[in-house]
Amino acid sequence: MKVHFKSLLSQLTKPNQTLPRTRILHALIIKNRLSIDPFYATRILRFYAINNDLISARNVFDKTPQRSVFLWNSIIRAYAQAHEFLDAYVLFKRLLSSETQPDNFTFACIARACADRFDVEVLRVVHGKVVAFGLGLDFICNSALVSCYSKLGLVDEASYVFSGIDEPDLVLWNAMISGYGSCGDWKKGIELFNAMQNTGIRPDGYTMVGLITALIDHNSINVGETIHAFCVKCCLALNDHVGSVLVGMYSRCKSMEFARKVFDSLVQPDIVSWSTLIAGFSQAGDHLKALEFFRKLLMTGRRADPVLLASVLTASAQLAILGPGCEIHGYAVRHECNTEVLVSSALIDMYAKCGFLELGIKVFEKMPKRNLVSYNTVISSLGLYGRARDAFQVFDEVLREGLTPDEATFAGLLCACCHSGLVNEGQDYFRMMTNEFGIEAKTEHYVHMVKLLGMDGKLEEAYDLIKSLPEPVSPGIWGALLSCCDSCKNYELLEVIARYLLENEPNNCSYSVMISNLLAGDGRWDDVKQLRVEIGGVKGKMPGVSRISDRNY
DNA sequence: TTAGGGTTAG
């Protein structure tokens, strides 16, 4: 019997167990009357949670009369990780009013759940409890709080918490550096990185990921290269997380050669590293290379996940060739992830962009669960095909489902109105967007409105709309009006706008290119020459003037 | 003589 217990115990202290093995172990524990012991109960509960069997996990919790803080924390964590926030929070409250004292891990866990749910109010309540329970200086609670405030965009509050700690440990430094990373403040990140090193603490992979993340949106390639060199020096580049952020950083700077070099230096790149590289090729405009690397990944025998599938479907959509997209669809069906929201939405977009809207709609109709992204995709797709009325119906469904439309929803609707020439409906949706939903109109929305008015012959009205916008007006919006003038052959207004733009934006080359092209389209070469003189232009200053040839000039 | 965990990537 003793041997039996020993073997059972060794199984229970292993880090992971499959669901069938967990059930056997559970049965053995019950048979040996060990289930009342919170130690055994905690182990079994965790195994169930790892295997996503929340019902069994809860059952273990409910049937254990003596609940240690380990058991409480494990069930709260199980719900939090399954994104069942309310259950996690109710249990957290129950724990607070029970005889068991919560500990630092309890608060860290529930704080993280708040951040995952973007719930600042509850996070502040949890923060208050941390202080009330005398854990205001605890490293575990505070590293979680720093990270959570940062994730919610409250980096100043994170910094306030961080500065309250006397001698932060590596995890706390990392949490704060990542916090600056998530808000893109790379200068503060580097400042902190130096301060940390001055205290004698050596950085690890987490530190570097935080720093590099801060650089990604800033195209600060020089700083990035320095950090990369530092990682290599410290042998940190071999870590998958560090590797993939480096790949992402180089991709964002369109330095695919370097991205590839980092990727090649990874011993066994994981799915995220592959995915980053593949998306990088696509972002750099090399969609064929993206698909080529996707095939290479499959040849290694690894399995693609929904994020990667969505990414390669986007590459196929950009190429507007049906073949690869269909193959990926087949792969998704075979691996039972074709109904994942992310994959389905990418499939709809791919089919629509490849000219097979109906196939996209079929995917949409078969989706068991839809979110705003999938609705937005189908609205834009219908709009592109001029099926505005159908797009409006889908929009009504969005409202019936209780979803709140966002700027992409209205961009899709306005695009639909544009393609179908529905001026009144477009104006109604524009008003609805700003007045009812409080969404600020962006360049894309104005472009559609200008096109809508312009193509209806209301060029003056479109011109007035643009002039009512605060400066600076995006070149895309002026471009929309100029091309409407061109289509309507209203060269008088075109000239008025040209003069206005040249006077107000003399240094913006893109206007002179647009205007030259349009005048050239009308065969008005003298005006083009005059324009070039006016902007002090020589040929080299106006690249890409496609409709002007040397012969005409 | 047991257990958990706070910071990272597409």
mmCIF file of N, CA and C in Angstrom, chain A residues 347-446:
data_model
loop_
_atom_site.group_PDB
_atom_site.id
_atom_site.type_symbol
_atom_site.label_atom_id
_atom_site.label_comp_id
_atom_site.label_asym_id
_atom_site.label_seq_id
_atom_site.Cartn_x
_atom_site.Cartn_y
_atom_site.Cartn_z
ATOM 1 N N LEU A 347 -11.217 34.225 -44.354
ATOM 2 C CA LEU A 347 -11.701 33.489 -45.541
ATOM 3 C C LEU A 347 -12.701 34.343 -46.346
ATOM 4 N N ILE A 348 -13.604 35.001 -45.618
ATOM 5 C CA ILE A 348 -14.605 35.851 -46.295
ATOM 6 C C ILE A 348 -13.878 36.921 -47.107
ATOM 7 N N ASP A 349 -12.919 37.574 -46.469
ATOM 8 C CA ASP A 349 -12.166 38.650 -47.120
ATOM 9 C C ASP A 349 -11.411 38.117 -48.337
ATOM 10 N N MET A 350 -10.780 36.938 -48.148
ATOM 11 C CA MET A 350 -9.991 36.353 -49.236
ATOM 12 C C MET A 350 -10.890 36.040 -50.438
ATOM 13 N N TYR A 351 -12.013 35.357 -50.193
ATOM 14 C CA TYR A 351 -12.898 35.000 -51.314
ATOM 15 C C TYR A 351 -13.404 36.266 -52.012
ATOM 16 N N ALA A 352 -13.791 37.266 -51.207
ATOM 17 C CA ALA A 352 -14.317 38.497 -51.811
ATOM 18 C C ALA A 352 -13.244 39.175 -52.666
ATOM 19 N N LYS A 353 -12.023 39.266 -52.136
ATOM 20 C CA LYS A 353 -10.965 39.965 -52.877
ATOM 21 C C LYS A 353 -10.512 39.173 -54.107
ATOM 22 N N CYS A 354 -10.747 37.848 -54.090
ATOM 23 C CA CYS A 354 -10.364 37.037 -55.247
ATOM 24 C C CYS A 354 -11.497 36.957 -56.263
ATOM 25 N N GLY A 355 -12.596 37.640 -56.011
ATOM 26 C CA GLY A 355 -13.687 37.680 -56.982
ATOM 27 C C GLY A 355 -14.780 36.645 -56.753
ATOM 28 N N PHE A 356 -14.780 35.984 -55.598
ATOM 29 C CA PHE A 356 -15.797 34.963 -55.338
ATOM 30 C C PHE A 356 -16.584 35.299 -54.066
ATOM 31 N N LEU A 357 -17.320 36.402 -54.151
ATOM 32 C CA LEU A 357 -18.068 36.880 -52.996
ATOM 33 C C LEU A 357 -19.004 35.819 -52.421
ATOM 34 N N GLU A 358 -19.664 35.088 -53.325
ATOM 35 C CA GLU A 358 -20.658 34.107 -52.854
ATOM 36 C C GLU A 358 -20.019 33.063 -51.937
ATOM 37 N N LEU A 359 -18.786 32.648 -52.290
ATOM 38 C CA LEU A 359 -18.104 31.659 -51.434
ATOM 39 C C LEU A 359 -17.841 32.260 -50.051
ATOM 40 N N GLY A 360 -17.501 33.542 -50.057
ATOM 41 C CA GLY A 360 -17.274 34.232 -48.783
ATOM 42 C C GLY A 360 -18.548 34.273 -47.954
ATOM 43 N N ILE A 361 -19.654 34.565 -48.619
ATOM 44 C CA ILE A 361 -20.933 34.636 -47.897
ATOM 45 C C ILE A 361 -21.306 33.263 -47.321
ATOM 46 N N LYS A 362 -20.985 32.209 -48.086
ATOM 47 C CA LYS A 362 -21.253 30.854 -47.570
ATOM 48 C C LYS A 362 -20.496 30.610 -46.271
ATOM 49 N N VAL A 363 -19.230 31.045 -46.259
ATOM 50 C CA VAL A 363 -18.415 30.891 -45.035
ATOM 51 C C VAL A 363 -19.094 31.641 -43.892
ATOM 52 N N PHE A 364 -19.534 32.865 -44.192
ATOM 53 C CA PHE A 364 -20.171 33.708 -43.177
ATOM 54 C C PHE A 364 -21.421 33.026 -42.625
ATOM 55 N N GLU A 365 -22.218 32.467 -43.540
ATOM 56 C CA GLU A 365 -23.474 31.838 -43.100
ATOM 57 C C GLU A 365 -23.231 30.624 -42.213
ATOM 58 N N LYS A 366 -22.092 29.955 -42.439
ATOM 59 C CA LYS A 366 -21.824 28.733 -41.658
ATOM 60 C C LYS A 366 -21.132 29.010 -40.337
ATOM 61 N N MET A 367 -20.823 30.286 -40.061
ATOM 62 C CA MET A 367 -20.090 30.578 -38.823
ATOM 63 C C MET A 367 -20.967 30.335 -37.596
ATOM 64 N N PRO A 368 -20.504 29.492 -36.668
ATOM 65 C CA PRO A 368 -21.325 29.243 -35.479
ATOM 66 C C PRO A 368 -21.332 30.451 -34.542
ATOM 67 N N LYS A 369 -20.247 31.207 -34.569
ATOM 68 C CA LYS A 369 -20.123 32.348 -33.671
ATOM 69 C C LYS A 369 -19.528 33.493 -34.479
ATOM 70 N N ARG A 370 -20.166 34.654 -34.403
ATOM 71 C CA ARG A 370 -19.646 35.800 -35.164
ATOM 72 C C ARG A 370 -19.285 36.918 -34.200
ATOM 73 N N ASN A 371 -18.344 37.721 -34.612
ATOM 74 C CA ASN A 371 -18.057 38.919 -33.813
ATOM 75 C C ASN A 371 -18.079 40.132 -34.744
ATOM 76 N N LEU A 372 -17.782 41.304 -34.191
ATOM 77 C CA LEU A 372 -17.883 42.518 -34.998
ATOM 78 C C LEU A 372 -16.945 42.468 -36.202
ATOM 79 N N VAL A 373 -15.772 41.854 -36.023
ATOM 80 C CA VAL A 373 -14.808 41.785 -37.136
ATOM 81 C C VAL A 373 -15.417 41.004 -38.302
ATOM 82 N N SER A 374 -16.088 39.886 -37.997
ATOM 83 C CA SER A 374 -16.659 39.103 -39.100
ATOM 84 C C SER A 374 -17.800 39.868 -39.766
ATOM 85 N N TYR A 375 -18.609 40.567 -38.975
ATOM 86 C CA TYR A 375 -19.677 41.379 -39.580
ATOM 87 C C TYR A 375 -19.069 42.488 -40.447
ATOM 88 N N ASN A 376 -18.045 43.151 -39.927
ATOM 89 C CA ASN A 376 -17.411 44.230 -40.688
ATOM 90 C C ASN A 376 -16.854 43.719 -42.015
ATOM 91 N N THR A 377 -16.257 42.532 -41.964
ATOM 92 C CA THR A 377 -15.674 41.968 -43.184
ATOM 93 C C THR A 377 -16.746 41.728 -44.241
ATOM 94 N N VAL A 378 -17.859 41.174 -43.813
ATOM 95 C CA VAL A 378 -18.902 40.859 -44.803
ATOM 96 C C VAL A 378 -19.569 42.155 -45.310
ATOM 97 N N ILE A 379 -19.689 43.150 -44.452
ATOM 98 C CA ILE A 379 -20.260 44.441 -44.882
ATOM 99 C C ILE A 379 -19.353 45.078 -45.947
ATOM 100 N N SER A 380 -18.062 45.116 -45.689
ATOM 101 C CA SER A 380 -17.122 45.710 -46.667
ATOM 102 C C SER A 380 -17.135 44.911 -47.968
ATOM 103 N N SER A 381 -17.181 43.582 -47.844
ATOM 104 C CA SER A 381 -17.148 42.748 -49.049
ATOM 105 C C SER A 381 -18.382 42.997 -49.906
ATOM 106 N N LEU A 382 -19.551 43.020 -49.274
ATOM 107 C CA LEU A 382 -20.787 43.293 -50.017
ATOM 108 C C LEU A 382 -20.700 44.674 -50.660
ATOM 109 N N GLY A 383 -20.158 45.627 -49.897
ATOM 110 C CA GLY A 383 -20.014 46.991 -50.399
ATOM 111 C C GLY A 383 -19.150 47.054 -51.641
ATOM 112 N N LEU A 384 -18.045 46.309 -51.610
ATOM 113 C CA LEU A 384 -17.123 46.316 -52.755
ATOM 114 C C LEU A 384 -17.801 45.825 -54.026
ATOM 115 N N TYR A 385 -18.764 44.938 -53.849
ATOM 116 C CA TYR A 385 -19.469 44.366 -55.009
ATOM 117 C C TYR A 385 -20.715 45.175 -55.369
ATOM 118 N N GLY A 386 -20.875 46.322 -54.714
ATOM 119 C CA GLY A 386 -22.025 47.180 -55.023
ATOM 120 C C GLY A 386 -23.332 46.666 -54.446
ATOM 121 N N ARG A 387 -23.238 45.726 -53.509
ATOM 122 C CA ARG A 387 -24.493 45.189 -52.932
ATOM 123 C C ARG A 387 -24.808 45.911 -51.618
ATOM 124 N N ALA A 388 -25.053 47.229 -51.780
ATOM 125 C CA ALA A 388 -25.242 48.081 -50.599
ATOM 126 C C ALA A 388 -26.434 47.635 -49.757
ATOM 127 N N ARG A 389 -27.542 47.287 -50.424
ATOM 128 C CA ARG A 389 -28.753 46.919 -49.650
ATOM 129 C C ARG A 389 -28.478 45.714 -48.758
ATOM 130 N N ASP A 390 -27.731 44.734 -49.290
ATOM 131 C CA ASP A 390 -27.402 43.549 -48.485
ATOM 132 C C ASP A 390 -26.502 43.942 -47.316
ATOM 133 N N ALA A 391 -25.565 44.877 -47.608
ATOM 134 C CA ALA A 391 -24.669 45.342 -46.536
ATOM 135 C C ALA A 391 -25.485 46.009 -45.428
ATOM 136 N N PHE A 392 -26.512 46.788 -45.822
ATOM 137 C CA PHE A 392 -27.356 47.464 -44.818
ATOM 138 C C PHE A 392 -28.067 46.431 -43.943
ATOM 139 N N GLN A 393 -28.509 45.340 -44.594
ATOM 140 C CA GLN A 393 -29.212 44.296 -43.827
ATOM 141 C C GLN A 393 -28.294 43.651 -42.795
ATOM 142 N N VAL A 394 -27.032 43.438 -43.208
ATOM 143 C CA VAL A 394 -26.072 42.846 -42.268
ATOM 144 C C VAL A 394 -25.840 43.826 -41.110
ATOM 145 N N PHE A 395 -25.800 45.114 -41.451
ATOM 146 C CA PHE A 395 -25.622 46.124 -40.397
ATOM 147 C C PHE A 395 -26.780 46.066 -39.394
ATOM 148 N N ASP A 396 -28.022 45.900 -39.914
ATOM 149 C CA ASP A 396 -29.179 45.785 -39.015
ATOM 150 C C ASP A 396 -29.011 44.595 -38.073
ATOM 151 N N GLU A 397 -28.418 43.512 -38.637
ATOM 152 C CA GLU A 397 -28.204 42.320 -37.816
ATOM 153 C C GLU A 397 -27.194 42.615 -36.697
ATOM 154 N N VAL A 398 -26.176 43.421 -37.029
ATOM 155 C CA VAL A 398 -25.178 43.818 -36.019
ATOM 156 C C VAL A 398 -25.895 44.462 -34.832
ATOM 157 N N LEU A 399 -26.813 45.373 -35.154
ATOM 158 C CA LEU A 399 -27.541 46.084 -34.086
ATOM 159 C C LEU A 399 -28.463 45.136 -33.326
ATOM 160 N N ARG A 400 -29.141 44.234 -34.070
ATOM 161 C CA ARG A 400 -30.041 43.280 -33.410
ATOM 162 C C ARG A 400 -29.281 42.381 -32.441
ATOM 163 N N GLU A 401 -28.049 42.037 -32.822
ATOM 164 C CA GLU A 401 -27.231 41.160 -31.972
ATOM 165 C C GLU A 401 -26.704 41.883 -30.739
ATOM 166 N N GLY A 402 -26.959 43.197 -30.685
ATOM 167 C CA GLY A 402 -26.503 43.959 -29.518
ATOM 168 C C GLY A 402 -25.034 44.353 -29.582
ATOM 169 N N LEU A 403 -24.431 44.232 -30.776
ATOM 170 C CA LEU A 403 -23.028 44.630 -30.910
ATOM 171 C C LEU A 403 -22.953 46.127 -31.177
ATOM 172 N N THR A 404 -21.858 46.745 -30.774
ATOM 173 C CA THR A 404 -21.689 48.180 -31.022
ATOM 174 C C THR A 404 -20.793 48.368 -32.244
ATOM 175 N N PRO A 405 -21.349 48.947 -33.321
ATOM 176 C CA PRO A 405 -20.513 49.129 -34.521
ATOM 177 C C PRO A 405 -19.327 50.049 -34.241
ATOM 178 N N ASP A 406 -18.238 49.861 -34.967
ATOM 179 C CA ASP A 406 -17.062 50.712 -34.775
ATOM 180 C C ASP A 406 -16.745 51.453 -36.073
ATOM 181 N N GLU A 407 -15.599 52.118 -36.107
ATOM 182 C CA GLU A 407 -15.280 52.936 -37.285
ATOM 183 C C GLU A 407 -15.151 52.084 -38.555
ATOM 184 N N ALA A 408 -14.706 50.828 -38.403
ATOM 185 C CA ALA A 408 -14.568 49.959 -39.573
ATOM 186 C C ALA A 408 -15.947 49.590 -40.132
ATOM 187 N N THR A 409 -16.934 49.421 -39.247
ATOM 188 C CA THR A 409 -18.292 49.089 -39.702
ATOM 189 C C THR A 409 -18.790 50.217 -40.621
ATOM 190 N N PHE A 410 -18.622 51.467 -40.145
ATOM 191 C CA PHE A 410 -19.133 52.598 -40.923
ATOM 192 C C PHE A 410 -18.302 52.836 -42.183
ATOM 193 N N ALA A 411 -17.012 52.545 -42.107
ATOM 194 C CA ALA A 411 -16.188 52.677 -43.323
ATOM 195 C C ALA A 411 -16.736 51.717 -44.383
ATOM 196 N N GLY A 412 -17.088 50.502 -43.960
ATOM 197 C CA GLY A 412 -17.653 49.514 -44.884
ATOM 198 C C GLY A 412 -18.977 49.985 -45.460
ATOM 199 N N LEU A 413 -19.816 50.538 -44.607
ATOM 200 C CA LEU A 413 -21.137 51.007 -45.057
ATOM 201 C C LEU A 413 -20.992 52.176 -46.040
ATOM 202 N N LEU A 414 -20.106 53.122 -45.711
ATOM 203 C CA LEU A 414 -19.920 54.288 -46.586
ATOM 204 C C LEU A 414 -19.322 53.861 -47.926
ATOM 205 N N CYS A 415 -18.435 52.883 -47.851
ATOM 206 C CA CYS A 415 -17.834 52.344 -49.084
ATOM 207 C C CYS A 415 -18.933 51.715 -49.943
ATOM 208 N N ALA A 416 -19.852 50.995 -49.270
ATOM 209 C CA ALA A 416 -20.977 50.371 -49.985
ATOM 210 C C ALA A 416 -21.830 51.444 -50.658
ATOM 211 N N CYS A 417 -22.111 52.526 -49.927
ATOM 212 C CA CYS A 417 -22.923 53.616 -50.485
ATOM 213 C C CYS A 417 -22.219 54.219 -51.700
ATOM 214 N N CYS A 418 -20.917 54.367 -51.590
ATOM 215 C CA CYS A 418 -20.113 54.929 -52.679
ATOM 216 C C CYS A 418 -20.241 54.086 -53.944
ATOM 217 N N HIS A 419 -20.050 52.773 -53.752
ATOM 218 C CA HIS A 419 -20.083 51.881 -54.913
ATOM 219 C C HIS A 419 -21.469 51.797 -55.538
ATOM 220 N N SER A 420 -22.500 52.143 -54.759
ATOM 221 C CA SER A 420 -23.856 52.063 -55.300
ATOM 222 C C SER A 420 -24.440 53.450 -55.565
ATOM 223 N N GLY A 421 -23.647 54.485 -55.291
ATOM 224 C CA GLY A 421 -24.112 55.863 -55.555
ATOM 225 C C GLY A 421 -25.294 56.285 -54.678
ATOM 226 N N LEU A 422 -25.360 55.763 -53.431
ATOM 227 C CA LEU A 422 -26.485 56.091 -52.544
ATOM 228 C C LEU A 422 -26.101 57.264 -51.625
ATOM 229 N N VAL A 423 -26.293 58.485 -52.143
ATOM 230 C CA VAL A 423 -25.840 59.681 -51.427
ATOM 231 C C VAL A 423 -26.588 59.875 -50.110
ATOM 232 N N ASN A 424 -27.932 59.826 -50.159
ATOM 233 C CA ASN A 424 -28.706 60.090 -48.940
ATOM 234 C C ASN A 424 -28.398 59.087 -47.842
ATOM 235 N N GLU A 425 -28.330 57.806 -48.234
ATOM 236 C CA GLU A 425 -28.044 56.762 -47.242
ATOM 237 C C GLU A 425 -26.659 56.979 -46.634
ATOM 238 N N GLY A 426 -25.712 57.345 -47.488
ATOM 239 C CA GLY A 426 -24.349 57.593 -47.013
ATOM 240 C C GLY A 426 -24.339 58.715 -45.986
ATOM 241 N N GLN A 427 -25.071 59.786 -46.312
ATOM 242 C CA GLN A 427 -25.116 60.920 -45.368
ATOM 243 C C GLN A 427 -25.769 60.503 -44.056
ATOM 244 N N ASP A 428 -26.829 59.666 -44.179
ATOM 245 C CA ASP A 428 -27.501 59.187 -42.957
ATOM 246 C C ASP A 428 -26.543 58.389 -42.083
ATOM 247 N N TYR A 429 -25.788 57.453 -42.706
ATOM 248 C CA TYR A 429 -24.856 56.634 -41.920
ATOM 249 C C TYR A 429 -23.751 57.487 -41.315
ATOM 250 N N PHE A 430 -23.316 58.497 -42.081
ATOM 251 C CA PHE A 430 -22.259 59.378 -41.563
ATOM 252 C C PHE A 430 -22.747 60.099 -40.302
ATOM 253 N N ARG A 431 -23.987 60.585 -40.384
ATOM 254 C CA ARG A 431 -24.579 61.275 -39.226
ATOM 255 C C ARG A 431 -24.740 60.303 -38.050
ATOM 256 N N MET A 432 -25.216 59.083 -38.378
ATOM 257 C CA MET A 432 -25.432 58.086 -37.329
ATOM 258 C C MET A 432 -24.113 57.781 -36.608
ATOM 259 N N MET A 433 -23.046 57.654 -37.411
ATOM 260 C CA MET A 433 -21.733 57.327 -36.850
ATOM 261 C C MET A 433 -21.297 58.396 -35.839
ATOM 262 N N THR A 434 -21.399 59.662 -36.257
ATOM 263 C CA THR A 434 -20.890 60.729 -35.381
ATOM 264 C C THR A 434 -21.869 61.069 -34.261
ATOM 265 N N ASN A 435 -23.163 61.185 -34.609
ATOM 266 C CA ASN A 435 -24.123 61.635 -33.595
ATOM 267 C C ASN A 435 -24.553 60.534 -32.629
ATOM 268 N N GLU A 436 -24.912 59.363 -33.195
ATOM 269 C CA GLU A 436 -25.457 58.318 -32.317
ATOM 270 C C GLU A 436 -24.372 57.498 -31.622
ATOM 271 N N PHE A 437 -23.292 57.224 -32.370
ATOM 272 C CA PHE A 437 -22.274 56.343 -31.796
ATOM 273 C C PHE A 437 -21.027 57.086 -31.340
ATOM 274 N N GLY A 438 -21.018 58.393 -31.554
ATOM 275 C CA GLY A 438 -19.900 59.208 -31.057
ATOM 276 C C GLY A 438 -18.544 58.825 -31.633
ATOM 277 N N ILE A 439 -18.563 58.291 -32.861
ATOM 278 C CA ILE A 439 -17.285 57.889 -33.472
ATOM 279 C C ILE A 439 -16.759 59.061 -34.304
ATOM 280 N N GLU A 440 -15.515 59.400 -34.050
ATOM 281 C CA GLU A 440 -14.912 60.525 -34.785
ATOM 282 C C GLU A 440 -14.575 60.066 -36.212
ATOM 283 N N ALA A 441 -15.009 60.861 -37.201
ATOM 284 C CA ALA A 441 -14.757 60.471 -38.594
ATOM 285 C C ALA A 441 -13.264 60.563 -38.897
ATOM 286 N N LYS A 442 -12.756 59.525 -39.599
ATOM 287 C CA LYS A 442 -11.338 59.503 -39.957
ATOM 288 C C LYS A 442 -11.201 59.764 -41.461
ATOM 289 N N THR A 443 -9.952 59.822 -41.900
ATOM 290 C CA THR A 443 -9.675 60.067 -43.320
ATOM 291 C C THR A 443 -10.526 59.179 -44.237
ATOM 292 N N GLU A 444 -10.552 57.884 -43.900
ATOM 293 C CA GLU A 444 -11.262 56.923 -44.751
ATOM 294 C C GLU A 444 -12.738 57.314 -44.930
ATOM 295 N N HIS A 445 -13.367 57.745 -43.826
ATOM 296 C CA HIS A 445 -14.780 58.123 -43.895
ATOM 297 C C HIS A 445 -14.964 59.366 -44.771
ATOM 298 N N TYR A 446 -14.063 60.349 -44.607
ATOM 299 C CA TYR A 446 -14.180 61.571 -45.417
ATOM 300 C C TYR A 446 -13.939 61.282 -46.897
#
